[in-house]
CSV table of C-alpha atoms in Angstrom, one decimal:
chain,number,residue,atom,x,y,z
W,1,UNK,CA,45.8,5.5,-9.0
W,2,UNK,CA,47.9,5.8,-12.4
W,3,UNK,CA,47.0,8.6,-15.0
W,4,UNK,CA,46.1,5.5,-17.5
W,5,UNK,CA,43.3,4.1,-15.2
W,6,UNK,CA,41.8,7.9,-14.8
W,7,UNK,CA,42.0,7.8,-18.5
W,8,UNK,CA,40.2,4.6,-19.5
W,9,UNK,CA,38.0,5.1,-16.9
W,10,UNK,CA,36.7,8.8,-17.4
W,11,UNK,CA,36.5,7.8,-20.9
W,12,UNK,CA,34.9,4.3,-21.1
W,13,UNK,CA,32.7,4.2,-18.4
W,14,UNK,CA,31.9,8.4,-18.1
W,15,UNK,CA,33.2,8.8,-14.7
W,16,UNK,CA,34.5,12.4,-13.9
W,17,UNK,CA,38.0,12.6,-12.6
W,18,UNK,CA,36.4,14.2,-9.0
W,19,UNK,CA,35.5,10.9,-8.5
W,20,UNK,CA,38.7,9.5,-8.2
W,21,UNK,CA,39.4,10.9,-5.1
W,22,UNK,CA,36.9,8.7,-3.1
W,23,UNK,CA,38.2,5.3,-4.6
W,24,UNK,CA,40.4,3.3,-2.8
W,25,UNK,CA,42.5,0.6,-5.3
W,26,UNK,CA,43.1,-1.7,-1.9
W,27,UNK,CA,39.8,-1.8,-1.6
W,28,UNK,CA,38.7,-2.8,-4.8
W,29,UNK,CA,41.2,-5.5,-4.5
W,30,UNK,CA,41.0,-7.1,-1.6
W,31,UNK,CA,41.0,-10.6,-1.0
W,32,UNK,CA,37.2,-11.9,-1.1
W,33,UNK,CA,38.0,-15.0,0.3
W,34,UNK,CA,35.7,-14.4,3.4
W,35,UNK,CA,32.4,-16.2,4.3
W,36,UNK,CA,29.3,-15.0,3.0
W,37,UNK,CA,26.6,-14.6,5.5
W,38,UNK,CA,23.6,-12.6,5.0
W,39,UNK,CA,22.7,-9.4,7.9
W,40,UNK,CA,20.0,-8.5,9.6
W,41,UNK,CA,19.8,-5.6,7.6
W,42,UNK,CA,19.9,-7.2,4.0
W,43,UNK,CA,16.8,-9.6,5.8
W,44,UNK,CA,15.0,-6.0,6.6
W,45,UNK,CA,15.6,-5.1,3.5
W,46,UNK,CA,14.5,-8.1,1.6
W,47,UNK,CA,10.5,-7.7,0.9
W,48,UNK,CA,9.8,-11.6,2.5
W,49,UNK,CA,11.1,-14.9,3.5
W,50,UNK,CA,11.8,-16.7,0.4
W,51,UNK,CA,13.5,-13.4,-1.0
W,52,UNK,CA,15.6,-14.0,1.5
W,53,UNK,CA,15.5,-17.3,1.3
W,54,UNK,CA,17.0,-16.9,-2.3
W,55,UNK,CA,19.6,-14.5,-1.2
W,56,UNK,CA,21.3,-17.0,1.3
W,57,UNK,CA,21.2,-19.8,-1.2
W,58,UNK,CA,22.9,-17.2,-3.7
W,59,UNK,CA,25.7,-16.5,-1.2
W,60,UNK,CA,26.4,-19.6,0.1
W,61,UNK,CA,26.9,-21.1,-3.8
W,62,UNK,CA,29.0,-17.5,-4.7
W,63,UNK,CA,31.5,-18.6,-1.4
W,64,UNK,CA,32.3,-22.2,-3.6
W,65,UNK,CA,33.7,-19.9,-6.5
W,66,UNK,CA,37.4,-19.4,-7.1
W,67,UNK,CA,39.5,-15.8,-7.2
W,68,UNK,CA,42.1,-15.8,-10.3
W,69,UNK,CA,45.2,-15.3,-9.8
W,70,UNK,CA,46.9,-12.0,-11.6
W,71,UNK,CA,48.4,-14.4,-14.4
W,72,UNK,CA,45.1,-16.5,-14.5
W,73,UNK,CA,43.3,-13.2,-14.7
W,74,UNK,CA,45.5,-12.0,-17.6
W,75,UNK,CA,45.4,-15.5,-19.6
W,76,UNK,CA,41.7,-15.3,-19.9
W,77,UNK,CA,41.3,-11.6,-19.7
W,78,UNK,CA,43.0,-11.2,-23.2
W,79,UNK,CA,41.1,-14.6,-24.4
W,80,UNK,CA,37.7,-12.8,-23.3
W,81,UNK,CA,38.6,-9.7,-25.3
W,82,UNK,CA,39.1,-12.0,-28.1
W,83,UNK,CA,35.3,-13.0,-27.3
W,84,UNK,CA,36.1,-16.4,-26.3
W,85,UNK,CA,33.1,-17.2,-24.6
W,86,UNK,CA,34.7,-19.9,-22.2
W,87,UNK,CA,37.3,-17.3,-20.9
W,88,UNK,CA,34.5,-15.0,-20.6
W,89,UNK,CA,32.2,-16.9,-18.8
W,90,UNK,CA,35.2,-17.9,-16.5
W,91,UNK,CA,36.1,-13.8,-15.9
W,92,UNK,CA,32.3,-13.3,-14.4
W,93,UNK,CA,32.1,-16.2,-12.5
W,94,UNK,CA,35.4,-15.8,-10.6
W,95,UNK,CA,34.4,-11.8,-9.7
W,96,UNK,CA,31.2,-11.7,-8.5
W,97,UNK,CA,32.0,-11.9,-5.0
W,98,UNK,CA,33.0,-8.6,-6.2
W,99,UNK,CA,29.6,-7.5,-7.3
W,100,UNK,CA,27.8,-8.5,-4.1
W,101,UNK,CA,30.8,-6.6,-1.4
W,102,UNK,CA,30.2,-3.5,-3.4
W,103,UNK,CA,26.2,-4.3,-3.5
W,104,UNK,CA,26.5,-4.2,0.3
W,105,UNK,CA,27.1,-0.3,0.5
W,106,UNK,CA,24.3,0.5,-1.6
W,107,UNK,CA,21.7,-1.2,0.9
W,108,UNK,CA,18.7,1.1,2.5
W,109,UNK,CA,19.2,2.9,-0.8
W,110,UNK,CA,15.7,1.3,-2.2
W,111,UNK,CA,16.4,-1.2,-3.8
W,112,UNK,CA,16.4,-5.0,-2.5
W,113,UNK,CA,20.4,-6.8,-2.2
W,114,UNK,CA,19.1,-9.3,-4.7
W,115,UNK,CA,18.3,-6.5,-7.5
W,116,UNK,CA,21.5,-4.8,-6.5
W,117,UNK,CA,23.3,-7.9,-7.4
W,118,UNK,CA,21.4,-8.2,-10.6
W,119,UNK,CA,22.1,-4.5,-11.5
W,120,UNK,CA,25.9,-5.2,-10.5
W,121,UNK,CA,26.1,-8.4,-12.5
W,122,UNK,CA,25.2,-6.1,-15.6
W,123,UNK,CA,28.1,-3.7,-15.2
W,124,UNK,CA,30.5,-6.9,-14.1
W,125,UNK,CA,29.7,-8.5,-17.8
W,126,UNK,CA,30.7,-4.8,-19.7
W,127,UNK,CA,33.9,-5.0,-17.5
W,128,UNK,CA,34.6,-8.7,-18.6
W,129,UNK,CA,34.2,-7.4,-22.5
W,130,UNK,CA,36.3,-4.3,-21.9
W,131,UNK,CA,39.3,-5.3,-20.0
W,132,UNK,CA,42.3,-5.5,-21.4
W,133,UNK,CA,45.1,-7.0,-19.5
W,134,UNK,CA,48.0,-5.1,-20.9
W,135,UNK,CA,47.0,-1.6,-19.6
W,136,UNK,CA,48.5,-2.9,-16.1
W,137,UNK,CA,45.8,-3.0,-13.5
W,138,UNK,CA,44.2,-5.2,-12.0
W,139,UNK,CA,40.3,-6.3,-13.1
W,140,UNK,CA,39.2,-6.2,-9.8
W,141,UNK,CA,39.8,-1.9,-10.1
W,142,UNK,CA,38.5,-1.7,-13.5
W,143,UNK,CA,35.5,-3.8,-12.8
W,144,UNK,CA,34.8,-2.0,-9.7
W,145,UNK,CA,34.0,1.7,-11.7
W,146,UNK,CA,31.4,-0.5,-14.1
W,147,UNK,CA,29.8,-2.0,-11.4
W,148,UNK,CA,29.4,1.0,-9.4
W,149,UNK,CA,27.8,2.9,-12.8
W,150,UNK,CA,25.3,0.4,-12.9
W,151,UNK,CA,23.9,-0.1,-9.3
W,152,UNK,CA,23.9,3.8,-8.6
W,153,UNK,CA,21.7,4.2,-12.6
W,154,UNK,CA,19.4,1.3,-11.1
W,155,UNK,CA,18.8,3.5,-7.7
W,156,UNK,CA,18.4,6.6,-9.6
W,157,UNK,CA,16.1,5.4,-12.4
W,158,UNK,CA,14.2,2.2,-10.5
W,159,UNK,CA,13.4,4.0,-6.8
W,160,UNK,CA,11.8,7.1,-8.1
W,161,UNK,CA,8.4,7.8,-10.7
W,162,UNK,CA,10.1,9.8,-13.2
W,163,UNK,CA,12.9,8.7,-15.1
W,164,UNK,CA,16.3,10.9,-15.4
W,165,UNK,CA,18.3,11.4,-18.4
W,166,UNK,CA,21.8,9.3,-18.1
W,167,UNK,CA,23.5,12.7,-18.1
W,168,UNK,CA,21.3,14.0,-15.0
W,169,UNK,CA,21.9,10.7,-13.1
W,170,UNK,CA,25.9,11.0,-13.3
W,171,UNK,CA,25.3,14.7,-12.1
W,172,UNK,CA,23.6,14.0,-9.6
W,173,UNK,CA,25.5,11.0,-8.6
W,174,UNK,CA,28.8,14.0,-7.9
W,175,UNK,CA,26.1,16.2,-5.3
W,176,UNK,CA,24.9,12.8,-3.6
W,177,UNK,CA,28.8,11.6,-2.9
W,178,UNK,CA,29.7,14.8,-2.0
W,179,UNK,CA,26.8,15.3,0.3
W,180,UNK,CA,27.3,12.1,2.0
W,181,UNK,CA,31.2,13.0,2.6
W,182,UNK,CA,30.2,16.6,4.6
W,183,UNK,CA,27.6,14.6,6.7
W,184,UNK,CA,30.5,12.5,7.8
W,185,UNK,CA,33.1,15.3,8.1
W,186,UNK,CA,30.6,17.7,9.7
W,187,UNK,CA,28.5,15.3,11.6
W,188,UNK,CA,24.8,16.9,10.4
W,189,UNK,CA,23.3,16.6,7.0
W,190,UNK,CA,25.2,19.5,5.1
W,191,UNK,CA,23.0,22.5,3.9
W,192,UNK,CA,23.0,23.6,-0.2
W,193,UNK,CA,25.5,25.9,0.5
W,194,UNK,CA,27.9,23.7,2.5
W,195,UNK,CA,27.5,21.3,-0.4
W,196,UNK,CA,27.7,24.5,-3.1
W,197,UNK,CA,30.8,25.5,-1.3
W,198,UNK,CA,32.4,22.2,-1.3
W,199,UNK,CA,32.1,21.8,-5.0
W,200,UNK,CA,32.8,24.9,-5.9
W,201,UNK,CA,29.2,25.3,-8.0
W,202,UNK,CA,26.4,27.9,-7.4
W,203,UNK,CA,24.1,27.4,-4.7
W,204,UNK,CA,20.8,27.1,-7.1
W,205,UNK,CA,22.2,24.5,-9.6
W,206,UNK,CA,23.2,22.7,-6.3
W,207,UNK,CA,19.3,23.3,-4.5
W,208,UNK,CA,17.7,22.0,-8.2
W,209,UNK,CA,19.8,19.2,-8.3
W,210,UNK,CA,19.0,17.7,-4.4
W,211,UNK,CA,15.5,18.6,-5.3
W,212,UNK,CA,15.6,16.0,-8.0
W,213,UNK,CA,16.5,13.4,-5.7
W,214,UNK,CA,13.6,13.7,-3.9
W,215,UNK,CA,11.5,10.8,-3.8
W,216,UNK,CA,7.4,10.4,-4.2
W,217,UNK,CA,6.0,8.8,-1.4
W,218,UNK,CA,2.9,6.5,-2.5
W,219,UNK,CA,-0.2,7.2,-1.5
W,220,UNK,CA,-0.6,3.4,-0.8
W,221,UNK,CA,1.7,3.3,2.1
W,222,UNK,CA,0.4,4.5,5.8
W,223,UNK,CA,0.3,8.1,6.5
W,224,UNK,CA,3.1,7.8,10.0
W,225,UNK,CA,3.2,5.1,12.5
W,226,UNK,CA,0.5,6.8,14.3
W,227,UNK,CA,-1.7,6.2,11.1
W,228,UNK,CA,-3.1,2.7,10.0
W,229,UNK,CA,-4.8,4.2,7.1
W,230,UNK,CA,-2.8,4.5,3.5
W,231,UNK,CA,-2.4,8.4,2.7
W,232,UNK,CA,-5.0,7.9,-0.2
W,233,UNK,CA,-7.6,6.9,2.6
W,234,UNK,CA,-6.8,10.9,3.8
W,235,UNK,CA,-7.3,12.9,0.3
W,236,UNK,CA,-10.5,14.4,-0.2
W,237,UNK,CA,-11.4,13.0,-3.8
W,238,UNK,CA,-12.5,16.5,-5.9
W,239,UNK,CA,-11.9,14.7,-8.9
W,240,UNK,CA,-14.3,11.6,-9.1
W,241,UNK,CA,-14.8,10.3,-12.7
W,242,UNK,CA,-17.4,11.4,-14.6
W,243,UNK,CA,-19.5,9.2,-16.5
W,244,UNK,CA,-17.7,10.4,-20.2
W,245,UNK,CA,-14.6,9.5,-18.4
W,246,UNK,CA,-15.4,6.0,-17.5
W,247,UNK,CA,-16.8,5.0,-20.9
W,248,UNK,CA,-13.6,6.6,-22.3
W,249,UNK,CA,-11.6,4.6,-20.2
W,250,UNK,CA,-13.6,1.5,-20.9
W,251,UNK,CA,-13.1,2.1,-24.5
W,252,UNK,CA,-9.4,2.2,-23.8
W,253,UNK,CA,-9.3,-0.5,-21.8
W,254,UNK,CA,-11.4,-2.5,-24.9
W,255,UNK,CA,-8.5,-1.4,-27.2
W,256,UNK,CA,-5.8,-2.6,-24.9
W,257,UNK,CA,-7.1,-5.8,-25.1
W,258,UNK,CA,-6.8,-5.7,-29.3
W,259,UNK,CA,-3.2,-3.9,-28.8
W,260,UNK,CA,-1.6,-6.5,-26.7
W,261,UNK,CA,-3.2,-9.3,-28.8
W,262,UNK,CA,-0.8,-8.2,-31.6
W,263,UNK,CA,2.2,-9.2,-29.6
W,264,UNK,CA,3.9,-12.6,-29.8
W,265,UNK,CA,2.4,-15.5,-27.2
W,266,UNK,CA,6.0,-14.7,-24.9
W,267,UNK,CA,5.3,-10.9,-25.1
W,268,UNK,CA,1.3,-11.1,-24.6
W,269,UNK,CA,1.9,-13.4,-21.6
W,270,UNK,CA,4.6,-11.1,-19.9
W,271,UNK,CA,2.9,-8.1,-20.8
W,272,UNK,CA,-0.4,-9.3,-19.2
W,273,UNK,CA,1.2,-10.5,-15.7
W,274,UNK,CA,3.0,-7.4,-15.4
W,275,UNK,CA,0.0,-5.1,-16.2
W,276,UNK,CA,-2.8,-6.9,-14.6
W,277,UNK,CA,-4.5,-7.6,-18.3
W,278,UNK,CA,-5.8,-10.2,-19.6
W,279,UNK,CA,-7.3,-11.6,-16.1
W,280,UNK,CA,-4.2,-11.4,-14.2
W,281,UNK,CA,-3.2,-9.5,-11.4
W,282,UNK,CA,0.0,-7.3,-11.6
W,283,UNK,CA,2.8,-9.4,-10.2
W,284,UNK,CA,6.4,-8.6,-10.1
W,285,UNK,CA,9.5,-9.4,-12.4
W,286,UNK,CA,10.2,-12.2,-9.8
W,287,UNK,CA,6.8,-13.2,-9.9
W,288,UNK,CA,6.4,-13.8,-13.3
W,289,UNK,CA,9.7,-15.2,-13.8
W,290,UNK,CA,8.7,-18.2,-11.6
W,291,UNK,CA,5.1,-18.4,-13.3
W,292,UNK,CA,6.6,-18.5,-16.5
W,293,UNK,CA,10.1,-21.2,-15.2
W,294,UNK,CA,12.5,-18.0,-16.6
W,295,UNK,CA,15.0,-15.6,-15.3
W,296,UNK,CA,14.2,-12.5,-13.9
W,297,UNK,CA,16.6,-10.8,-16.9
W,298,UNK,CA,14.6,-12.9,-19.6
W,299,UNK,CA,11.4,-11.1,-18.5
W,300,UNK,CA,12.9,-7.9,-18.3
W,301,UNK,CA,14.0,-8.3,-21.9
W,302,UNK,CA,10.4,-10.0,-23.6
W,303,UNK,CA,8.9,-6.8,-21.5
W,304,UNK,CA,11.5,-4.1,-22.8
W,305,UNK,CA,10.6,-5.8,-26.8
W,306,UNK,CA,6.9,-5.8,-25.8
W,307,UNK,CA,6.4,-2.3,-24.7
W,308,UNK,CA,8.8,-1.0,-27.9
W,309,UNK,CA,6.0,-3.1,-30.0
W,310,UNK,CA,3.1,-1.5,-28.1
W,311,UNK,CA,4.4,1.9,-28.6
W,312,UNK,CA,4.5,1.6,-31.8
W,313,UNK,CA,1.0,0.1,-32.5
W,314,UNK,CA,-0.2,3.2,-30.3
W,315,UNK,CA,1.7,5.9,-31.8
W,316,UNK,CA,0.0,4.5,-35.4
W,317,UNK,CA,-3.6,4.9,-34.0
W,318,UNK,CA,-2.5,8.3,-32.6
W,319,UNK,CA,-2.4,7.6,-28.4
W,320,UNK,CA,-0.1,8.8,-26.3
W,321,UNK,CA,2.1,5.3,-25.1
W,322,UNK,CA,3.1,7.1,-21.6
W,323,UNK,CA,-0.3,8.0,-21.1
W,324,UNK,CA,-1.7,4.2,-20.8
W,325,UNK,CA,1.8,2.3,-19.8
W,326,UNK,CA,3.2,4.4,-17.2
């Protein structure tokens, strides 16, 4: 690994150096000629058939896709940075074989291989419109440090209830690598202070930092294999709604209705299938992406433009956005 790609990479992308000493440049640029085939894990840990369904059919058209050569990869790297769109289009089609071997590791990690992919693709396109072919490496190494920054920020801010600062999720990132190298060197999950020692950091910032990683389990999923019921069937309810409370929420639910009616037709639509409003049910990013004959990404954006709109309609009559869309 050459001073220049520590450099660029610390820099651009916000890695710290430490991180450097896990990466393997063969690795990230070996041959992906191979067959795709989809495992029995990647099946377990697609949520039904036709996920997986869609996953297979993904593969099997990525395996038709050709790898550049170094000089093809330099001709339309430097076009790309131009922002020749061709070259550009040509740079992400041709690597993301490359996105879905490094999706691979990050399985049984919560998230689905498909939304890994997705999440991957994201950091592949930065890659593509920040390589520059005269710094001397290869894309495949550059690319690799993008991609990886963008599936582990998915994990960190998509699997858990509260969202994480960027800063917090790179930290945290450092513990989690570090804690999965001692389980392999010492064969056992390593304590704080095994990990505190390794890193050379104080026990409590260490302890406060795993804490953070753990998840919320949902009160909708069963209690243990021994239980059929969901845990919410198990929780004594000392809280029941008064009747001031359920006309308050009616009320709230009467000026949802007005709120999202101030959106545009693609936002109130989105907005509605997502939330349950409107007389829908709540149905996924998938879901309404087929409903609506769009791309998963396309929804994610009219959703991001949709809530920015809502929050500020709310903010104006003096509610609390988080509150209501959480």
């Amino acid at each position: 690994m050459t001073e220049e790609i520590v450099d660029v990479m610390t820099r651009e992308v916000g890695m710290n150096v430490s991180d450097f000493a896990s990466f393997d440049v063969n690795d990230a640029e070996t041959d992906l000629q191979g067959e795709f085939k989809v495992s029995e894990v990647e099946v377990n840990d697609s949520p039904n058939e036709s996920y997986f369904d869609a996953t297979r059919v993904y593969l099997n058209e990525l395996g038709k896709s050709q790898l550049l050569t170094a000089d093809e990869e330099k001709f339309y790297g430097k076009r790309a940075l131009r922002g020749d769109e061709e070259a550009r289009k040509v740079m992400i089609e041709s690597n993301l074989r490359l996105v879905v071997k490094i999706s691979r590791r990050y399985l049984n990690r919560g998230l689905p291989l498909l939304d890994l992919i997705e999440e991957g693709n994201l950091g592949l396109i930065r890659a593509v419109e920040k390589f520059d072919p005269d710094r001397g490496f290869r894309f495949s190494t550059y690319a690799t440090w993008w991609i990886r920054q963008t599936i582990e920020r998915a994990i960190m801010n998509q699997t858990r209830t509260i969202r994480l600062p960027i800063h917090i999720v790179k930290e945290m990132n450092v513990y989690l690598k570090a804690q999965r190298s001692l389980t392999q060197q010492l064969d056992h999950e390593p304590t704080a202070e095994e990990i505190a020692d390794y890193l050379d950091k104080p026990v409590k910032t260490v302890s406060k930092m795993l804490k953070l990683n753990e998840r919320v389990t949902s009160v909708d999923v069963p209690g243990g294999k021994d239980f059929e019921k969901p845990l919410v069937d198990s929780i004594s309810d000392d809280h029941s709604p008064s009747p001031t409370d359920i006309l308050q929420e009616n009320g709230i639910k009467d000026n949802i209705t007005h709120w999202v009616h101030q959106l545009s037709e693609k936002q109130r639509e989105v907005i509605c299938r997502r939330y349950g409003l409107c007389g829908y049910g709540n149905s996924t990013l998938e879901q309404v992406a087929q409903e609506l004959g769009v791309t998963r990404e396309r929804v994610r954006q009219i959703q991001m433009d949709a809530l920015k709109r809502l929050k500020e309609i709310l903010e104006v009559g003096g509610y609390s956005f988080e509150s209501i869309f959480h």
